[in-house]
Coordinates of C-alpha atoms and ligand atoms in Angstrom, one line a residue:
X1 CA -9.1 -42.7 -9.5
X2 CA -6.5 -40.8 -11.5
X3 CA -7.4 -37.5 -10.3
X4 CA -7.2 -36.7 -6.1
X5 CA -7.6 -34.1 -3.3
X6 CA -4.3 -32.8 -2.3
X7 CA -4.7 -31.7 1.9
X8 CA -4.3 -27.7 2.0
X9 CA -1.2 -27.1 2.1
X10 CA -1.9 -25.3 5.7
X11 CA -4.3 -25.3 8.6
X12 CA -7.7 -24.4 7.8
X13 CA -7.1 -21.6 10.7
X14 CA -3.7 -19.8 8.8
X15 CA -5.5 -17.3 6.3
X16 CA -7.7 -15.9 8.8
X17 CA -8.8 -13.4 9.7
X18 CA -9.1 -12.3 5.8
X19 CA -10.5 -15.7 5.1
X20 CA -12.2 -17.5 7.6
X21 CA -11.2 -21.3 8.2
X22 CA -15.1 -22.2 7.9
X23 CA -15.2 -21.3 4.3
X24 CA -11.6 -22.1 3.9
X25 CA -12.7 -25.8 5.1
X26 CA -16.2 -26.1 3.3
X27 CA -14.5 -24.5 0.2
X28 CA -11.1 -26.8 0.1
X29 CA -13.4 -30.6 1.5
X30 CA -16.9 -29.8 0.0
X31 CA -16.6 -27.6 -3.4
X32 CA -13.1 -28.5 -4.2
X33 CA -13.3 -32.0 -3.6
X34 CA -16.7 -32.2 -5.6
X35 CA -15.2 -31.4 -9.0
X36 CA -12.1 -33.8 -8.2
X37 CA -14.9 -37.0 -8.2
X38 CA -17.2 -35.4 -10.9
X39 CA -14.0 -35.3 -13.0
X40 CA -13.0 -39.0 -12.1
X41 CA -16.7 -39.9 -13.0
X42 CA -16.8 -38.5 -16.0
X43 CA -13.2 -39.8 -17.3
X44 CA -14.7 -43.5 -16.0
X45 CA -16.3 -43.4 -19.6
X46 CA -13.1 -42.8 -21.4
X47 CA -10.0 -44.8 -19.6
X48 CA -8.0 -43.9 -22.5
X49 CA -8.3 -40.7 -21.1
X50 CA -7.4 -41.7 -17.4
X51 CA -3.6 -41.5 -18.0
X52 CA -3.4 -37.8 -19.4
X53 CA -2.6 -35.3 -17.2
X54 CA -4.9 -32.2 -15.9
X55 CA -2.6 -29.8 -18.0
X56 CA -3.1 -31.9 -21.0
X57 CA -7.2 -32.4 -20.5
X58 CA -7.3 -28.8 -19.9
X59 CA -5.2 -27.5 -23.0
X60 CA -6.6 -30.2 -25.4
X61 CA -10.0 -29.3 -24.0
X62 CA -11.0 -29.6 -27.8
X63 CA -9.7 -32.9 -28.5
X64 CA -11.6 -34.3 -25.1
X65 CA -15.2 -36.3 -26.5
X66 CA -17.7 -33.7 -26.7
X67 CA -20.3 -36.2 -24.5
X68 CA -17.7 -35.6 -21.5
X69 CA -16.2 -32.1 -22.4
X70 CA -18.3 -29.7 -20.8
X71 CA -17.6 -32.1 -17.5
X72 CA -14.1 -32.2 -17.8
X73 CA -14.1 -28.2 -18.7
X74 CA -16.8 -27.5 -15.4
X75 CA -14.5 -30.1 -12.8
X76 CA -11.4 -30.3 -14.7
X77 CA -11.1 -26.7 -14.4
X78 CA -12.5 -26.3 -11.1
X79 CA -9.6 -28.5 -9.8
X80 CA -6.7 -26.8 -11.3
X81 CA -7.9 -23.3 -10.2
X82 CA -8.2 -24.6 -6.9
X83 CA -5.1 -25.9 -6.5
X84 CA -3.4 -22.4 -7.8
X85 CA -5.8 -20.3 -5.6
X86 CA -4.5 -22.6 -2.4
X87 CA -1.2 -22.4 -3.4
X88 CA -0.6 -18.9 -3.9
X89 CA -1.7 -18.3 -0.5
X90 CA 0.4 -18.3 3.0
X91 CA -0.1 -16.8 6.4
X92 CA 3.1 -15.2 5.5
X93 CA 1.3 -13.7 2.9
X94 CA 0.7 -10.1 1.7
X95 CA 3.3 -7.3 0.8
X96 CA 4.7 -7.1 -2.5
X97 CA 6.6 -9.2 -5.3
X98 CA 10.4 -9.1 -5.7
X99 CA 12.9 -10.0 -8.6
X100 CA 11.8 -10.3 -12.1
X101 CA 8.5 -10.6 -11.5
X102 CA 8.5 -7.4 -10.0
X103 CA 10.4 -5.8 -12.4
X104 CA 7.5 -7.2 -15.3
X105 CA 5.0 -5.8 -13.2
X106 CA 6.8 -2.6 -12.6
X107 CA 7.3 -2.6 -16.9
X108 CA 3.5 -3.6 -17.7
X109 CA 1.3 -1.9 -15.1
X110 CA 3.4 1.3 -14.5
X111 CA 3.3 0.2 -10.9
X112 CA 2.5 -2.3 -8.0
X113 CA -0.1 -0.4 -6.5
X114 CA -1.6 0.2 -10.7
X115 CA -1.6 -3.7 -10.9
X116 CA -3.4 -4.8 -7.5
X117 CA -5.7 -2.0 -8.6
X118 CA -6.4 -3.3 -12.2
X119 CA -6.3 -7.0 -10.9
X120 CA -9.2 -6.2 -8.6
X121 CA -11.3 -4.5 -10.6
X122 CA -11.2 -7.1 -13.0
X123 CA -12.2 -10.2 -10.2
X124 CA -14.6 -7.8 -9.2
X125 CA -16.2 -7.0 -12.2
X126 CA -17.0 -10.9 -13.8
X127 CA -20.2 -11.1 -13.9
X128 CA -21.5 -13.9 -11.8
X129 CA -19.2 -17.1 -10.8
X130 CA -15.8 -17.1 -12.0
X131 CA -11.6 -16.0 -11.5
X132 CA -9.5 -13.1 -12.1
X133 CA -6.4 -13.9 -13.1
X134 CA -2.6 -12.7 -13.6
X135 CA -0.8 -14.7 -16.7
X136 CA 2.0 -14.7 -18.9
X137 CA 0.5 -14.1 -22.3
X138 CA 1.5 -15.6 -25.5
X139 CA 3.6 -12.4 -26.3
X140 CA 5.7 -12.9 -22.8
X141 CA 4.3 -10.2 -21.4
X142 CA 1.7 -10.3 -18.2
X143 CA -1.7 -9.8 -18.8
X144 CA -4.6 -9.6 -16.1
X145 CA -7.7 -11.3 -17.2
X146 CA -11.3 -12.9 -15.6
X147 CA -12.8 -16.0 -16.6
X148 CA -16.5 -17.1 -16.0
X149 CA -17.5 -20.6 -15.0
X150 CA -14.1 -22.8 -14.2
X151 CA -12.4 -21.6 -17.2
X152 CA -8.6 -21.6 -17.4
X153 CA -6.8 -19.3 -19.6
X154 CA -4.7 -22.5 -20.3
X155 CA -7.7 -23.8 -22.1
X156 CA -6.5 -23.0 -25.6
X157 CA -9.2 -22.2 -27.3
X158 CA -11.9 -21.8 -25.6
X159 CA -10.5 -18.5 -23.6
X160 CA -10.2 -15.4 -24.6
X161 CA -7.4 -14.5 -22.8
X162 CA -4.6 -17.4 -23.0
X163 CA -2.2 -17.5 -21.1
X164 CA 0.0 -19.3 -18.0
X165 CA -1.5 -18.4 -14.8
X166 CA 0.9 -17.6 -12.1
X167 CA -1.7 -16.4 -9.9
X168 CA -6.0 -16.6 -9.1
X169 CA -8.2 -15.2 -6.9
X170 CA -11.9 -17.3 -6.8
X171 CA -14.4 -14.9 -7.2
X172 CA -17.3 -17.7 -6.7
X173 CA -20.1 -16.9 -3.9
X174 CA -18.7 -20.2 -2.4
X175 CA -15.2 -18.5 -1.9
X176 CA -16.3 -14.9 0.8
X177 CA -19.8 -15.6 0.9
X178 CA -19.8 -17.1 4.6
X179 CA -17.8 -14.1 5.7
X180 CA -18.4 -11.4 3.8
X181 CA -22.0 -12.2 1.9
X182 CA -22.9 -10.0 -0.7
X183 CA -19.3 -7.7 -0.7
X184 CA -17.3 -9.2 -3.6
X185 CA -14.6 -6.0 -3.6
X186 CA -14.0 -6.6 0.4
X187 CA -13.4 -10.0 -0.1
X188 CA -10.5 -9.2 -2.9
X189 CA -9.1 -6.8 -1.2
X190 CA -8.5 -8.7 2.0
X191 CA -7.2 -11.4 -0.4
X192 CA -4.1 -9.6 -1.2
X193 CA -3.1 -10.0 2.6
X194 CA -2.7 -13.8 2.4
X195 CA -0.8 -13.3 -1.6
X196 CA 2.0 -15.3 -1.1
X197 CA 4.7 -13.9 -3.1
X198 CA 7.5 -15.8 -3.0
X199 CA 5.8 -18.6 -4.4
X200 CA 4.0 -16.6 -7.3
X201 CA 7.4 -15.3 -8.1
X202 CA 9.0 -18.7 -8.3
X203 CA 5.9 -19.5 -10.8
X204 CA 7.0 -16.9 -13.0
X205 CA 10.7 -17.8 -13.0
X206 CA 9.4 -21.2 -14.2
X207 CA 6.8 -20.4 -16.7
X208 CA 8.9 -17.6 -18.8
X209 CA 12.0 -20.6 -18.8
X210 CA 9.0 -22.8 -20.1
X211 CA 8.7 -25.8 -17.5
X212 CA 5.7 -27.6 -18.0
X213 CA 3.0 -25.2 -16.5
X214 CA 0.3 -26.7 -14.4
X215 CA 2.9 -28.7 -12.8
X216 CA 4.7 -26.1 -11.7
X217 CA 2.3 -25.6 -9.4
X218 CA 3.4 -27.1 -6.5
X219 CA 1.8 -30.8 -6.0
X220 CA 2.2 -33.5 -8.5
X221 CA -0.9 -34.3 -10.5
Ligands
LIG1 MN1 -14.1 -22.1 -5.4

């Protein structure tokens, strides 16, 4: 099986209260680890394909066979955000970014406060299942973008936003509906509390010096 679960990377009990460790368990061991073996299942059809990387399935979506692409878009993609989404969060989360990254935050949104804002109403706003996103966009610049299905703005294109993620929030039912059912916008904005920063600004030092992205992430893949 070339593709696996990595363990959360801290007790199903350290995000709470903002999010519960019965979703975070059910979320991380059910969902998660469902598009891990639908990807391994579909990729059993195409071994030559078994030794490529996530970051190269997902950016040469176009090159994958198109009798396995939409799996390997759905599960492929729904692996890599989840790792990003559960490593971007700590219980020493919350607060605000510092360094460069707050300095390109400061230059593109005007302000922090101006970003969380226009990063929430984004997440908020996809219609249905999907992520809201902060990137680097092609132009170097961050962008702040949403995504339907498991779409990653790494998936060149097939997005319309491309990019290099340095940060995700999961806007699927799956992800607040346990704790916070149909409220979407309370959901995000008690997300923000568990943000942890220091690791999204070490994403950003790596992706503007260009290090291979999705392993940048934090686990091997
Ligand atoms: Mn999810």
């Amino acid at each position: 099986m070339p593709h696996t679960l990595a363990p959360l990377p801290y007790p199903l009990n350290a995000l709470e209260p903002h999010i519960d460790a019965k979703t975070l368990e059910i979320h991380h061991d059910k969902h998660h680890a469902t598009y891990v073996n639908n990807l391994n299942k579909a990729l059993e059809t195409h071994p030559a394909l078994q030794s490529k990387t996530l970051e190269q399935l997902l950016t040469e979506l176009k090159s994958v066979p198109e009798d396995i692409r939409a799996a390997v878009r759905n599960n492929g993609g729904g692996h890599a955000n989840h790792i990003l989404f559960w490593e971007t969060m700590s219980a020493r989360g919350g607060g605000k970014p510092a360094g460069a990254l707050a300095d390109a935050i400061g230059k593109k949104f005007g302000s922090f406060d101006a970003f969380k804002e226009k990063m929430s109403a984004t997440a908020v706003a996809q219609f249905g299942s999907g992520w809201g996103w902060l990137c680097i966009g092609d132009d170097g610049d961050l962008c702040v973008c949403s995504t339907p299905g498991h779409d990653n703005p790494i998936m060149r294109g097939v997005v319309q936003c491309p990019g290099k993620p340095i940060l995700v929030v999961d806007v699927w039912e799956h992800a607040y509906y346990l704790k916070y059912q149909n409220r979407r916008a309370d959901f995000v904005s008690a997300w923000w509390n568990v943000v942890d920063w220091a690791k999204v600004g070490a994403l950003y030092d790596k992706a503007v010096k260009g290090v291979p992205h999705i392993d940048s992430w934090g686990i091997a893949l």
